[in-house]
């Protein structure tokens, strides 16, 4: 089951295509065991595009992409800092050099997404799915990645420094030997990492 909007507060007016409307900054409870079908009609989905700035300091100041269907879109260099994106679907999206810092993305899906050089520092990503994604030189530092899936992902020079990787899976991931796991938590419960990688990571930690 999942819990939708738990609390909200009006922060500003969003210039939607069908007329201005008050924006409710959402607070969602993390999805427990499943997500609803993603919708392209989420509160701020209509603003998606290259270099779009959804952060509280950006031009749009629209911070609700929860349960949104953003699959296959080009959002190169977008700024999602602090945005609520629980259960959002970014499968096959182009998200190169994109910022997700401090975002809440429990159970978000990034299957086969292009995420090279993106920034997920301090992002909340439990149960997120990065299967088949490219994360070359991406930063996922001090992030909550408990139960996240990286199966078949390209993790060349990806940084997981000080992140919680408890119960995360890495089956078939490539480039893992070049990834950084310094001081990462929960590696003893992660699956799909070679003994050599684990040993090196534990030494780094």
CSV table of C-alpha atoms in Angstrom, one decimal:
chain,number,residue,atom,x,y,z
A,1,UNK,CA,0.0,0.0,0.0
A,2,UNK,CA,1.0,3.6,-0.2
A,3,UNK,CA,0.0,6.9,1.4
A,4,UNK,CA,-0.6,9.9,-0.8
A,5,UNK,CA,-0.5,13.5,0.4
A,6,UNK,CA,-0.1,13.5,4.1
A,7,UNK,CA,0.2,17.3,4.6
A,8,UNK,CA,0.6,20.3,2.4
A,9,UNK,CA,1.0,24.1,2.6
A,10,UNK,CA,0.4,26.8,-0.1
A,11,UNK,CA,3.7,28.3,-1.1
A,12,UNK,CA,3.0,30.3,-4.2
A,13,UNK,CA,1.0,30.4,-7.5
A,14,UNK,CA,2.0,28.2,-10.4
A,15,UNK,CA,1.3,29.5,-13.9
A,16,UNK,CA,-0.3,26.4,-15.3
A,17,UNK,CA,-1.5,26.3,-19.0
A,18,UNK,CA,-5.1,26.2,-17.9
A,19,UNK,CA,-4.7,29.2,-15.6
A,20,UNK,CA,-2.9,30.1,-12.4
A,21,UNK,CA,-3.3,27.9,-9.4
A,22,UNK,CA,-2.0,27.7,-5.8
A,23,UNK,CA,0.9,25.3,-5.4
A,24,UNK,CA,0.8,23.0,-2.5
A,25,UNK,CA,4.2,22.0,-1.3
A,26,UNK,CA,3.5,18.3,-0.5
A,27,UNK,CA,4.7,16.0,2.2
A,28,UNK,CA,4.3,12.4,1.2
A,29,UNK,CA,4.8,9.3,3.3
A,30,UNK,CA,7.3,7.0,1.7
A,31,UNK,CA,5.7,4.3,-0.4
A,32,UNK,CA,5.6,1.1,1.6
A,33,UNK,CA,5.4,-1.8,-0.9
A,34,UNK,CA,4.1,-0.5,-4.2
A,35,UNK,CA,3.4,2.6,-6.3
A,36,UNK,CA,0.3,3.6,-8.2
A,37,UNK,CA,0.4,3.9,-12.0
A,38,UNK,CA,2.5,7.0,-12.8
A,39,UNK,CA,0.6,9.9,-14.3
A,40,UNK,CA,1.7,12.6,-16.8
A,41,UNK,CA,-0.7,14.9,-15.0
A,42,UNK,CA,1.3,15.2,-11.8
A,43,UNK,CA,1.3,18.7,-10.3
A,44,UNK,CA,4.5,19.9,-12.0
A,45,UNK,CA,5.0,17.4,-14.8
A,46,UNK,CA,3.9,19.9,-17.5
A,47,UNK,CA,7.1,21.9,-16.8
A,48,UNK,CA,9.5,19.1,-17.6
A,49,UNK,CA,12.2,19.8,-20.2
A,50,UNK,CA,15.9,20.5,-20.7
A,51,UNK,CA,17.4,22.7,-18.0
A,52,UNK,CA,14.1,23.1,-16.2
A,53,UNK,CA,14.5,24.3,-12.6
A,54,UNK,CA,12.0,22.9,-10.2
A,55,UNK,CA,13.8,23.9,-7.0
A,56,UNK,CA,12.5,26.4,-4.5
A,57,UNK,CA,14.9,29.0,-5.8
A,58,UNK,CA,14.3,28.4,-9.5
A,59,UNK,CA,12.0,30.1,-12.0
A,60,UNK,CA,9.3,27.5,-11.7
A,61,UNK,CA,9.4,26.9,-7.9
A,62,UNK,CA,7.3,23.8,-8.5
A,63,UNK,CA,8.4,21.0,-6.3
A,64,UNK,CA,5.8,18.2,-6.7
A,65,UNK,CA,6.7,15.4,-9.2
A,66,UNK,CA,5.4,12.6,-7.0
A,67,UNK,CA,3.8,9.7,-8.9
A,68,UNK,CA,4.7,11.5,-12.1
A,69,UNK,CA,5.2,9.9,-15.5
A,70,UNK,CA,8.3,11.4,-17.0
A,71,UNK,CA,9.4,8.4,-19.0
A,72,UNK,CA,11.5,9.0,-22.1
A,73,UNK,CA,11.7,12.8,-21.6
A,74,UNK,CA,14.8,14.9,-22.2
A,75,UNK,CA,15.5,16.7,-19.0
A,76,UNK,CA,19.3,17.3,-19.5
A,77,UNK,CA,20.7,19.6,-16.8
A,78,UNK,CA,17.4,20.0,-15.0
A,79,UNK,CA,17.4,21.0,-11.3
A,80,UNK,CA,15.3,18.8,-9.0
A,81,UNK,CA,17.0,20.0,-5.8
A,82,UNK,CA,14.6,19.4,-2.8
A,83,UNK,CA,11.8,18.2,-5.1
A,84,UNK,CA,9.2,15.6,-3.9
A,85,UNK,CA,9.3,12.7,-6.4
A,86,UNK,CA,8.1,9.7,-4.6
A,87,UNK,CA,7.2,6.9,-7.0
A,88,UNK,CA,8.0,9.1,-10.1
A,89,UNK,CA,8.9,7.2,-13.2
A,90,UNK,CA,12.0,8.5,-15.2
A,91,UNK,CA,12.6,5.3,-17.2
A,92,UNK,CA,14.5,5.9,-20.5
A,93,UNK,CA,14.8,9.6,-19.7
A,94,UNK,CA,17.8,11.7,-20.6
A,95,UNK,CA,19.0,13.2,-17.3
A,96,UNK,CA,22.7,13.9,-18.0
A,97,UNK,CA,24.3,16.4,-15.5
A,98,UNK,CA,21.1,16.7,-13.6
A,99,UNK,CA,20.8,17.8,-9.9
A,100,UNK,CA,18.7,15.7,-7.5
A,101,UNK,CA,20.3,16.9,-4.3
A,102,UNK,CA,18.1,16.6,-1.2
A,103,UNK,CA,15.2,15.3,-3.3
A,104,UNK,CA,12.8,12.7,-1.8
A,105,UNK,CA,12.5,9.9,-4.4
A,106,UNK,CA,11.3,6.8,-2.5
A,107,UNK,CA,10.6,4.0,-5.0
A,108,UNK,CA,11.3,6.3,-8.0
A,109,UNK,CA,12.2,4.4,-11.2
A,110,UNK,CA,15.2,5.3,-13.3
A,111,UNK,CA,15.3,2.1,-15.5
A,112,UNK,CA,17.7,2.6,-18.5
A,113,UNK,CA,17.8,6.4,-17.7
A,114,UNK,CA,20.9,8.4,-18.8
A,115,UNK,CA,22.2,9.8,-15.6
A,116,UNK,CA,25.9,10.4,-16.3
A,117,UNK,CA,27.5,13.1,-14.1
A,118,UNK,CA,24.3,13.7,-12.2
A,119,UNK,CA,24.2,14.7,-8.5
A,120,UNK,CA,22.2,12.7,-6.0
A,121,UNK,CA,23.9,14.0,-2.9
A,122,UNK,CA,21.8,13.5,0.3
A,123,UNK,CA,18.9,12.3,-1.8
A,124,UNK,CA,16.3,9.9,-0.2
A,125,UNK,CA,16.0,7.0,-2.6
A,126,UNK,CA,14.9,3.8,-0.7
A,127,UNK,CA,13.8,1.1,-3.1
A,128,UNK,CA,14.7,3.2,-6.1
A,129,UNK,CA,15.3,1.3,-9.3
A,130,UNK,CA,18.3,2.1,-11.5
A,131,UNK,CA,18.3,-1.1,-13.5
A,132,UNK,CA,20.2,-0.7,-16.8
A,133,UNK,CA,20.8,3.0,-16.1
A,134,UNK,CA,24.0,4.8,-17.0
A,135,UNK,CA,25.5,6.5,-13.9
A,136,UNK,CA,29.0,7.2,-15.2
A,137,UNK,CA,30.8,9.8,-12.9
A,138,UNK,CA,27.5,10.4,-11.0
A,139,UNK,CA,27.6,11.4,-7.4
A,140,UNK,CA,25.3,9.5,-5.0
A,141,UNK,CA,27.0,10.6,-1.8
A,142,UNK,CA,25.4,10.6,1.7
A,143,UNK,CA,22.3,9.2,0.0
A,144,UNK,CA,19.7,6.8,1.4
A,145,UNK,CA,19.9,3.9,-1.1
A,146,UNK,CA,18.5,1.2,1.1
A,147,UNK,CA,17.0,-1.6,-1.0
A,148,UNK,CA,17.9,0.3,-4.2
A,149,UNK,CA,18.5,-1.7,-7.4
A,150,UNK,CA,21.5,-1.2,-9.7
A,151,UNK,CA,21.3,-4.4,-11.6
A,152,UNK,CA,22.9,-4.0,-15.1
A,153,UNK,CA,23.7,-0.4,-14.5
A,154,UNK,CA,26.9,1.3,-15.7
A,155,UNK,CA,28.6,2.5,-12.5
A,156,UNK,CA,31.9,3.6,-14.0
A,157,UNK,CA,33.5,6.1,-11.6
A,158,UNK,CA,30.2,6.5,-9.7
A,159,UNK,CA,30.6,7.8,-6.1
A,160,UNK,CA,28.7,6.2,-3.3
A,161,UNK,CA,30.8,7.8,-0.6
A,162,UNK,CA,29.0,7.7,2.9
A,163,UNK,CA,25.8,6.4,1.4
A,164,UNK,CA,23.6,3.8,3.0
A,165,UNK,CA,23.5,0.8,0.6
A,166,UNK,CA,21.9,-1.7,2.9
A,167,UNK,CA,20.2,-4.5,0.9
A,168,UNK,CA,21.0,-2.8,-2.4
A,169,UNK,CA,21.6,-5.1,-5.4
A,170,UNK,CA,24.3,-4.8,-8.1
A,171,UNK,CA,23.8,-8.0,-10.2
A,172,UNK,CA,25.3,-7.5,-13.6
A,173,UNK,CA,26.4,-4.0,-13.0
A,174,UNK,CA,29.5,-2.8,-15.0
A,175,UNK,CA,32.2,-0.5,-14.0
A,176,UNK,CA,31.8,-1.4,-10.3
A,177,UNK,CA,35.6,-1.8,-9.9
A,178,UNK,CA,36.0,2.0,-10.6
A,179,UNK,CA,33.2,3.1,-8.3
A,180,UNK,CA,33.9,4.7,-4.9
A,181,UNK,CA,32.4,3.1,-1.8
A,182,UNK,CA,34.4,5.0,0.8
A,183,UNK,CA,32.6,4.9,4.2
A,184,UNK,CA,29.5,3.5,2.6
A,185,UNK,CA,27.1,1.8,5.1
A,186,UNK,CA,25.4,-1.6,4.7
A,187,UNK,CA,27.8,-3.1,2.2
A,188,UNK,CA,27.8,-6.4,4.1
A,189,UNK,CA,24.1,-6.7,3.2
A,190,UNK,CA,24.4,-5.6,-0.4
A,191,UNK,CA,24.1,-8.3,-3.1
A,192,UNK,CA,25.8,-8.7,-6.5
A,193,UNK,CA,29.2,-7.2,-5.5
A,194,UNK,CA,32.3,-9.2,-6.0
A,195,UNK,CA,34.4,-10.2,-3.0
A,196,UNK,CA,37.2,-8.1,-4.4
A,197,UNK,CA,35.0,-5.0,-4.6
A,198,UNK,CA,33.7,-5.6,-1.1
A,199,UNK,CA,37.1,-6.1,0.3
A,200,UNK,CA,38.4,-2.9,-1.3
A,201,UNK,CA,35.4,-0.9,-0.2
A,202,UNK,CA,35.7,-2.2,3.4
A,203,UNK,CA,39.4,-1.1,3.4
A,204,UNK,CA,38.4,2.3,2.1
A,205,UNK,CA,35.8,2.6,4.9
